[in-house]
Short mmCIF file of C-alpha atoms in Angstrom, two decimals:
data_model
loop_
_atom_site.label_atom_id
_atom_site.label_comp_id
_atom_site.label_asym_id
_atom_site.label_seq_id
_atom_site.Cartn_x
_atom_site.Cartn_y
_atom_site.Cartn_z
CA UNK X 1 4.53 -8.80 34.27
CA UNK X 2 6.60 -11.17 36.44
CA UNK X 3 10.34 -11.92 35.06
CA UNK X 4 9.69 -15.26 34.53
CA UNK X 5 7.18 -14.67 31.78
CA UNK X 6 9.47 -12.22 30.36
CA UNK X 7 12.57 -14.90 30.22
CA UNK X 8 11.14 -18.25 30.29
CA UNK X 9 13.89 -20.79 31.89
CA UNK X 10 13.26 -23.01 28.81
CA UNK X 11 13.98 -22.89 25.11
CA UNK X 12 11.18 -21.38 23.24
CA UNK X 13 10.48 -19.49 19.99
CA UNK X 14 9.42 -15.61 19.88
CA UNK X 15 6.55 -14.49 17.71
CA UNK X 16 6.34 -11.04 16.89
CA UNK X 17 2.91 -10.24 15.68
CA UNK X 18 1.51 -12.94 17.36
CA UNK X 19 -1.86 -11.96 17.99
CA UNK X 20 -2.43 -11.44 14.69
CA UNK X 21 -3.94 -13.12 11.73
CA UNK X 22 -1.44 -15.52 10.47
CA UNK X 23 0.58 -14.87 13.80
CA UNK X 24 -2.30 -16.51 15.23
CA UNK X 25 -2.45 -19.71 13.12
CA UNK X 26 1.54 -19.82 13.73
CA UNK X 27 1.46 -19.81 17.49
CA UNK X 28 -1.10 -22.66 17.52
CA UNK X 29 0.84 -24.32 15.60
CA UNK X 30 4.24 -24.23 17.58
CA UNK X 31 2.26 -25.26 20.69
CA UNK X 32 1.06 -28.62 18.99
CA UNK X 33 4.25 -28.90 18.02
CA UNK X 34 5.39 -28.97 21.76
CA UNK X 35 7.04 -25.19 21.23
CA UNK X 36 6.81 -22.86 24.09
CA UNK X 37 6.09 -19.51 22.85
CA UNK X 38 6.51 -15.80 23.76
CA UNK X 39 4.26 -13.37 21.81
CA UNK X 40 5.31 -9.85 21.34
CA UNK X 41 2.23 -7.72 19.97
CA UNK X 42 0.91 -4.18 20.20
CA UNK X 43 -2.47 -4.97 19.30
CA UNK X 44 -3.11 -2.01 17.18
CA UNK X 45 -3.90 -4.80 14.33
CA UNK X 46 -4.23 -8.15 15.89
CA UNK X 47 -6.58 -9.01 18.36
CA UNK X 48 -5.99 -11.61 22.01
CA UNK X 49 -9.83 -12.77 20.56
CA UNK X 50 -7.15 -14.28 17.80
CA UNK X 51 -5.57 -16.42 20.35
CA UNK X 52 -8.77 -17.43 22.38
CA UNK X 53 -8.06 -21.34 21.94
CA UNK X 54 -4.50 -21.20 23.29
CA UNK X 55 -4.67 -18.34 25.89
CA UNK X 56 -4.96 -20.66 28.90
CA UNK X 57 -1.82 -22.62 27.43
CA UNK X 58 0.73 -22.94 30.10
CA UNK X 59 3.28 -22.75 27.16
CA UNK X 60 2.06 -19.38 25.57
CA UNK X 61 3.27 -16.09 27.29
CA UNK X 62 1.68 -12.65 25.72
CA UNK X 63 3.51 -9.61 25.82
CA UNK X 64 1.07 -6.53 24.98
CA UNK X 65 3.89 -3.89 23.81
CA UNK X 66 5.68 -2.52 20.71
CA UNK X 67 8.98 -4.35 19.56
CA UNK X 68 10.62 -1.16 20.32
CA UNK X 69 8.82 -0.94 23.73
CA UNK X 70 9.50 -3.99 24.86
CA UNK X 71 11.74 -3.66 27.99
CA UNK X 72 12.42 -7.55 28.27
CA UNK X 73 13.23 -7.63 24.33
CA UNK X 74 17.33 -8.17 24.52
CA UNK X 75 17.23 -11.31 26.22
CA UNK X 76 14.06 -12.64 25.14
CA UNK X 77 15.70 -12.37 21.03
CA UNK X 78 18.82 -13.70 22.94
CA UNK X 79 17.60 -16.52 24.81
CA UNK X 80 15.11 -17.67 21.96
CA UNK X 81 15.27 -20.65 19.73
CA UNK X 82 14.32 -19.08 16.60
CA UNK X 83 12.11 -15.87 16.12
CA UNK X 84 9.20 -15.16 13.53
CA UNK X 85 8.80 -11.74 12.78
CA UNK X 86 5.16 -11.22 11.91
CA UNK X 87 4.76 -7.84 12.77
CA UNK X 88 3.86 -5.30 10.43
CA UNK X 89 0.63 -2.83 8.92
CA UNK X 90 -1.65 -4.98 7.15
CA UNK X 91 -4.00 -4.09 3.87
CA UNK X 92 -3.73 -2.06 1.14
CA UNK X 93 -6.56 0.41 1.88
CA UNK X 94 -4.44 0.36 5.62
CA UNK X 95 -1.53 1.49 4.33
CA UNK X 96 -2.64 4.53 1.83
CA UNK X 97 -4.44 6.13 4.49
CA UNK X 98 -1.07 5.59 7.12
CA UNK X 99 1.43 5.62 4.77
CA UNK X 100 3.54 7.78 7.50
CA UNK X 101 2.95 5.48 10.24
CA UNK X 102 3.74 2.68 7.80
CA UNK X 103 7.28 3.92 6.93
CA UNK X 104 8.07 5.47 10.49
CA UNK X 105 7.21 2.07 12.10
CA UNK X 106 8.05 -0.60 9.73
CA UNK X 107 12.16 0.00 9.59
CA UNK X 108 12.21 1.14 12.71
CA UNK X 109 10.63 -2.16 14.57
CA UNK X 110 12.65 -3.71 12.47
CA UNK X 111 16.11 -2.67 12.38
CA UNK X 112 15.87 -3.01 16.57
CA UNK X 113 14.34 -6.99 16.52
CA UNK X 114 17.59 -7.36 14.24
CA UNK X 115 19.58 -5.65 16.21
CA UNK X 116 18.80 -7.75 19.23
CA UNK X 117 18.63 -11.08 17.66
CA UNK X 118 22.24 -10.00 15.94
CA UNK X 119 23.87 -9.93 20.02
CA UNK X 120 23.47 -14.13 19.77
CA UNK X 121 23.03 -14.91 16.29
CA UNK X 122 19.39 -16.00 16.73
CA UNK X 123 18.06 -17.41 13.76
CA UNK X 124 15.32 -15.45 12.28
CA UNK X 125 12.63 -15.69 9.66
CA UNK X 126 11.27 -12.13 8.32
CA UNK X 127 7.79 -12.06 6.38
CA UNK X 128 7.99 -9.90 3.88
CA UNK X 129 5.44 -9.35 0.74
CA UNK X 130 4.54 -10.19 -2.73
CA UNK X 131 4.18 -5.83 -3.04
CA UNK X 132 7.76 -5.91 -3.54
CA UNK X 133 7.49 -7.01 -7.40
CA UNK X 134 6.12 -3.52 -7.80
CA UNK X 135 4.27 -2.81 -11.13
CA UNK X 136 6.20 -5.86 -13.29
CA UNK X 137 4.26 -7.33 -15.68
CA UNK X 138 5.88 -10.52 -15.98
CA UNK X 139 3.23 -13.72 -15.67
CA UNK X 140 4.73 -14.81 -12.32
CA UNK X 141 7.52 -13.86 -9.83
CA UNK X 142 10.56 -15.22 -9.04
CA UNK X 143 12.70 -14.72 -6.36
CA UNK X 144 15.51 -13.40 -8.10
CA UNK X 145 13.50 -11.00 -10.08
CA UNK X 146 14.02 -7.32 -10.92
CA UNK X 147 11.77 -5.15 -8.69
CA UNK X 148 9.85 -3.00 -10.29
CA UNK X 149 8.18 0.10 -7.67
CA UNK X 150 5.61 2.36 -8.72
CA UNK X 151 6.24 6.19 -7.69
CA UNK X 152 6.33 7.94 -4.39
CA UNK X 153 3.19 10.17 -5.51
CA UNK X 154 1.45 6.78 -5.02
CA UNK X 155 1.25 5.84 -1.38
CA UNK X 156 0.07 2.42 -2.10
CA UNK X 157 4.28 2.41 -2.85
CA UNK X 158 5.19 3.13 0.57
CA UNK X 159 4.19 -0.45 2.13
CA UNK X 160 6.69 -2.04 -0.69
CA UNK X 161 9.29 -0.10 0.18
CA UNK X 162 9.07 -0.49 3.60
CA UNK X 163 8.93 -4.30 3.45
CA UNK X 164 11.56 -4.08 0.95
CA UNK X 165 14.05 -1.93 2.67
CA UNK X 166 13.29 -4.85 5.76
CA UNK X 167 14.67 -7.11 3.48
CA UNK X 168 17.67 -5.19 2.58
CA UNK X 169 18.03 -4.55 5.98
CA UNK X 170 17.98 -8.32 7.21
CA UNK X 171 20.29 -9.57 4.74
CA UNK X 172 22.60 -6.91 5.45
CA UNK X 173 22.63 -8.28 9.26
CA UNK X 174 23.31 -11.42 7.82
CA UNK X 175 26.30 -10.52 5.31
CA UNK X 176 27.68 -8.05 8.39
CA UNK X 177 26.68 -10.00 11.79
CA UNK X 178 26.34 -13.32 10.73
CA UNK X 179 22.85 -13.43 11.71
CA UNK X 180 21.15 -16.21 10.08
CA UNK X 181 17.83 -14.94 8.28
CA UNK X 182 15.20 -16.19 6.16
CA UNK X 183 12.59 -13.75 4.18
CA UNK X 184 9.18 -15.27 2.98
CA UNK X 185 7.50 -13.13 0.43
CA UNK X 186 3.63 -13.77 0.90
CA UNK X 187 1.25 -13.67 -1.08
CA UNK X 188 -2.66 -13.35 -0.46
CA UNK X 189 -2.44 -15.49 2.44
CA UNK X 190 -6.15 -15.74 3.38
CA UNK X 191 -8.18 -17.95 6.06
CA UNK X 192 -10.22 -18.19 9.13
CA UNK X 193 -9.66 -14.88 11.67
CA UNK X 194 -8.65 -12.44 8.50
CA UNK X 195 -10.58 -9.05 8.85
CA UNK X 196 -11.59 -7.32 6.09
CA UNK X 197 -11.63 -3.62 7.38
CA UNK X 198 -8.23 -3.34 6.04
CA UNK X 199 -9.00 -3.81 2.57
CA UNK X 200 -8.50 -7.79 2.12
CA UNK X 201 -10.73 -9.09 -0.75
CA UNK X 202 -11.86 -12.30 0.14
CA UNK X 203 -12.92 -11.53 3.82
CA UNK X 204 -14.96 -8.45 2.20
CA UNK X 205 -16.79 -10.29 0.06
CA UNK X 206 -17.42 -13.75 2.34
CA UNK X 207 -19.10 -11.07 4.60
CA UNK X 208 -21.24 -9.67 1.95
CA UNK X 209 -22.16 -12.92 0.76
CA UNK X 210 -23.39 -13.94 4.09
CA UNK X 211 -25.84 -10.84 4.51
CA UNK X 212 -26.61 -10.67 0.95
CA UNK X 213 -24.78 -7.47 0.79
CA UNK X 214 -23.04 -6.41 -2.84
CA UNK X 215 -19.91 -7.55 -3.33
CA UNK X 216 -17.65 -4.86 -4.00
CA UNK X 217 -14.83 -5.40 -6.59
CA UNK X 218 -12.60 -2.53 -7.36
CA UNK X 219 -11.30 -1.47 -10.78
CA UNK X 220 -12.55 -3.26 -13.53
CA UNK X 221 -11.90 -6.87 -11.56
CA UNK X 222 -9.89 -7.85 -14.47
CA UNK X 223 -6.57 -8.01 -11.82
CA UNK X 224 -5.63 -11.15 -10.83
CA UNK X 225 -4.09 -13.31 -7.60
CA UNK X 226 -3.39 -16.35 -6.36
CA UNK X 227 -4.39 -17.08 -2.87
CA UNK X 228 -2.84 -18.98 -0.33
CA UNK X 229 -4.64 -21.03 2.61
CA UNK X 230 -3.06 -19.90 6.09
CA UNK X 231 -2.57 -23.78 7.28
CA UNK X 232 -0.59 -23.76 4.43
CA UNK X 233 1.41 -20.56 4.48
CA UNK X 234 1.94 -21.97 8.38
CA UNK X 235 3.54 -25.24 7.10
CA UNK X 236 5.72 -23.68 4.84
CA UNK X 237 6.87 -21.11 7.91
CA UNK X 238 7.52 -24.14 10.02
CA UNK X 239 9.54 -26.26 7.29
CA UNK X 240 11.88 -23.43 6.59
CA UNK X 241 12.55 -22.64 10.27
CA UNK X 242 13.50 -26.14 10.18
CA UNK X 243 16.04 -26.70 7.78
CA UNK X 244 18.98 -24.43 8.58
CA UNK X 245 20.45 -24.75 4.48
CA UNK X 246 17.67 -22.01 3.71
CA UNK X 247 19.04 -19.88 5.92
CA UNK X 248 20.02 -16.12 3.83
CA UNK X 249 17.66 -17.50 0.99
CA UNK X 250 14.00 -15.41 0.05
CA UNK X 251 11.49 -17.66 -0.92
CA UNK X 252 7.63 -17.33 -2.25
CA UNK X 253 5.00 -18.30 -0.36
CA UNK X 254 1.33 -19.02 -1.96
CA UNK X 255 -0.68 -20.85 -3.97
CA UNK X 256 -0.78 -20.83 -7.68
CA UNK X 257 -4.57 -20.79 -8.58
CA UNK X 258 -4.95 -17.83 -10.37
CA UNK X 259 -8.45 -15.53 -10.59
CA UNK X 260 -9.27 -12.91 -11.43
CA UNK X 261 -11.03 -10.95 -8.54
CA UNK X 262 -14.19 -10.75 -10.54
CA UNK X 263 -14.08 -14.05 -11.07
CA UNK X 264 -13.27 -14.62 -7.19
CA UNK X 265 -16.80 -12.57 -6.31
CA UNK X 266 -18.80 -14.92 -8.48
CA UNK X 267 -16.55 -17.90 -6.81
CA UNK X 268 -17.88 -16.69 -3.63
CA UNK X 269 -21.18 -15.94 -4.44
CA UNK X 270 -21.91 -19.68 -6.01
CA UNK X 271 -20.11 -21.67 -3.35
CA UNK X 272 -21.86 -19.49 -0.87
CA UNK X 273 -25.06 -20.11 -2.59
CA UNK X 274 -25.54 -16.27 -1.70
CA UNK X 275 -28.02 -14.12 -3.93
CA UNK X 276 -25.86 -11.08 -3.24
CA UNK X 277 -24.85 -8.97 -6.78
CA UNK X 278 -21.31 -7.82 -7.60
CA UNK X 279 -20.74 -4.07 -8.13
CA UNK X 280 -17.79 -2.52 -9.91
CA UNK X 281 -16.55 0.55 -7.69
CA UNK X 282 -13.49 2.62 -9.66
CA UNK X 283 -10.50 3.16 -7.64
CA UNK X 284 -10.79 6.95 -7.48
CA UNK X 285 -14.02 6.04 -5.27
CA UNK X 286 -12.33 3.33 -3.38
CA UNK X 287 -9.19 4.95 -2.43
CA UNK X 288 -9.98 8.25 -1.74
CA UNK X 289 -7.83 11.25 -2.74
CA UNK X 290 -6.96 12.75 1.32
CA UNK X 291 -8.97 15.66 2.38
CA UNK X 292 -6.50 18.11 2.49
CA UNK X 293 -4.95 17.03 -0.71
CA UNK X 294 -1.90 15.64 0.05
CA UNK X 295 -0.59 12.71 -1.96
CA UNK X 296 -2.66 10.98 -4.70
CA UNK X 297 -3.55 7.92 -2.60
CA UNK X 298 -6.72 7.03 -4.49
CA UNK X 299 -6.54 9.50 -7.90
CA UNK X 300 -7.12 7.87 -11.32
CA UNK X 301 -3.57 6.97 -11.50
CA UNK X 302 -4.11 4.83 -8.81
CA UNK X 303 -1.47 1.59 -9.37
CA UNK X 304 -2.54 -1.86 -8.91
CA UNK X 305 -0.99 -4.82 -10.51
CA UNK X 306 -2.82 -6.88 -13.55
CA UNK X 307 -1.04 -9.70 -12.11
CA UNK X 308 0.31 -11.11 -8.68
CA UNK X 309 1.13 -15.09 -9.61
CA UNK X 310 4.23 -16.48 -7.45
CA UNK X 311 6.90 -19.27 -8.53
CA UNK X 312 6.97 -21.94 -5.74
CA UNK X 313 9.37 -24.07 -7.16
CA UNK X 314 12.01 -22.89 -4.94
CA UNK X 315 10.07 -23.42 -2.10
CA UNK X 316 9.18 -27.24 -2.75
CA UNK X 317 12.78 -27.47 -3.90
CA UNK X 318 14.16 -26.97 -0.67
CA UNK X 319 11.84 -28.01 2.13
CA UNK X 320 9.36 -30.75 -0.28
CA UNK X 321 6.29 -28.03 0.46
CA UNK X 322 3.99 -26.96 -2.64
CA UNK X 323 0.36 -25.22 -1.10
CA UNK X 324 -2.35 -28.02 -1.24
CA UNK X 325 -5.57 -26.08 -0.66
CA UNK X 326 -7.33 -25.34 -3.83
CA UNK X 327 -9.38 -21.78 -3.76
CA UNK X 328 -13.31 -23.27 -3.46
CA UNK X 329 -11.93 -25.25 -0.56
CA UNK X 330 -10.09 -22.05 1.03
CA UNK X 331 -13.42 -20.17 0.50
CA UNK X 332 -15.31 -22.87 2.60
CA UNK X 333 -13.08 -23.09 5.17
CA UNK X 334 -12.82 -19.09 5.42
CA UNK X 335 -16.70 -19.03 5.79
CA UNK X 336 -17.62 -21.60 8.27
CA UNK X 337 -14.48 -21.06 10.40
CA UNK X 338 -14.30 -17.30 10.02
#
């Protein structure tokens, strides 16, 4: 790849994760926002198909490599505006069957973006996840909550822990180095372009609906979440990486419409008009213990949260943002344009 794609001449933001579901929806945004943008992604869980409206845009360059295989990765971190760090495993059901890949990969990726955006002080923005509030029951997270993990037998744990440590990680750079970082927790950011073969609800069960296939809810479906439109999780990216006071803050991002996923099936189903039927599948069945017995990934002690509800107010208290889309609209939009 020539040089000059590697080190554009002009000021432009990096994207790591790019290609990827939200990545995706963030790059297209930069670029109508006049941005020039470098992409760093591996691929292994986005898709160029993701980027298929922009690819012939003379301000989008794609970089097909790991963070830590990126040869041209000093100076691009140096020599970029502001970075987005998007790159991570993705799903639940993703992460207990690679829960080694997961922890090898995640810090490590990490610590060397950091490290290279640390040589110039390069603002950054790290997305992190609403698994960090662990197994609390309180109604809804704030930032400055205790964190509450469930234990290492679990490997459902081991994408927490990984994002968490991240965290840790970043705000250490920016106590030590002076590196100015922002972490967005997300939760159940959902939209056009998600897949569902990593576990995500809603994708899983607009496809069933579509084919009249049963829509699968695991557990009991009493557990409930609040989902967040990706135009909207996008805004609130762009706002913060525009107002430099937020900078060493953590902030919530997603929408406050809580449903139970039972409830979210039947949601589906009616605005779908599908005639699919909803089937209850117990997590032992879902998550399936490994074959050769090695950590409880799907046992009956598997650990998922009764509740996942975020606190936004710090959010609209610093860049005026509050998530708009309500969840019948989100479901529409995720169907046609999906």
């Amino acid at each position: 790849m020539p040089s000059s794609i590697l080190h554009p001449q002009s000021s432009f933001v990096l994207v790591t994760g790019g290609a990827g579901f939200i990545g995706s929806h963030l790059v297209e945004r930069l670029l109508a926002d006049g941005k020039t943008v470098v992409v760093i992604d591996d691929l292994s869980t986005g898709s160029l198909e993701n980027l298929r409206a922009v690819k012939s845009h003379p301000r989008l360059r794609v970089v097909q490599s790991k963070i830590s295989a990126c040869a041209g990765l000093p100076k691009l971190a140096a020599n970029a505006e502001f970075i987005f760090h998007l790159a991570a495993t993705v799903g639940v059901e993703l992460v207990v069957k690679s829960a080694l890949s997961v922890l090898e990969s995640s810090f490590h990726e990490t610590q060397i973006l950091l490290r290279a955006a640390a040589a110039r002080r390069t603002p950054l923005l790290l997305t992190s996840t609403s698994e960090v509030y662990g197994k609390s029951q309180k109604p809804a997270f704030g930032e400055d909550d205790d964190l509450l993990i469930g234990p290492p037998g679990q490997s459902r744990w081991s994408y927490a822990c990984s994002k968490l440590t991240d965290e840790f990680l970043a705000l250490a750079y920016a106590r030590e180095k002076s590196l100015p970082v922002i972490i967005t927790r997300l939760f159940n950011t959902v939209g056009p372009r998600q897949t569902g073969r990593y576990g995500m609800v809603l994708p899983r069960f607009i496809a069933a609906a579509k084919t009249g296939g049963p829509l699968k809810v695991f557990g009991d479906g009493a557990q409930t979440r609040c989902f967040c439109h990706v135009g909207d999780a996008v805004e609130a990216l762009v706002r913060l990486q525009n107002c430099p006071k937020v900078r060493g803050e953590i902030f919530n991002v997603g929408g406050t419409e809580e449903i139970s996923i039972l409830e979210l099936a039947r949601l589906v189903v009616k605005t779908l008009g599908s005639k699919s039927r909803i089937q209850l599948v117990p997590y032992a069945k879902a998550y399936a213990p490994s074959p050769k017995g090695f950590g409880i990934t799907g046992a009956p002690g598997f650990n998922d949260m009764r509740r996942r509800k975020p606190m936004v107010k710090k959010l609209e208290r610093f860049v005026k943002f509050r998530p708009r889309t309500p969840l019948r609209e989100i479901i529409r939009l995720t169907a046609i344009e999906g």
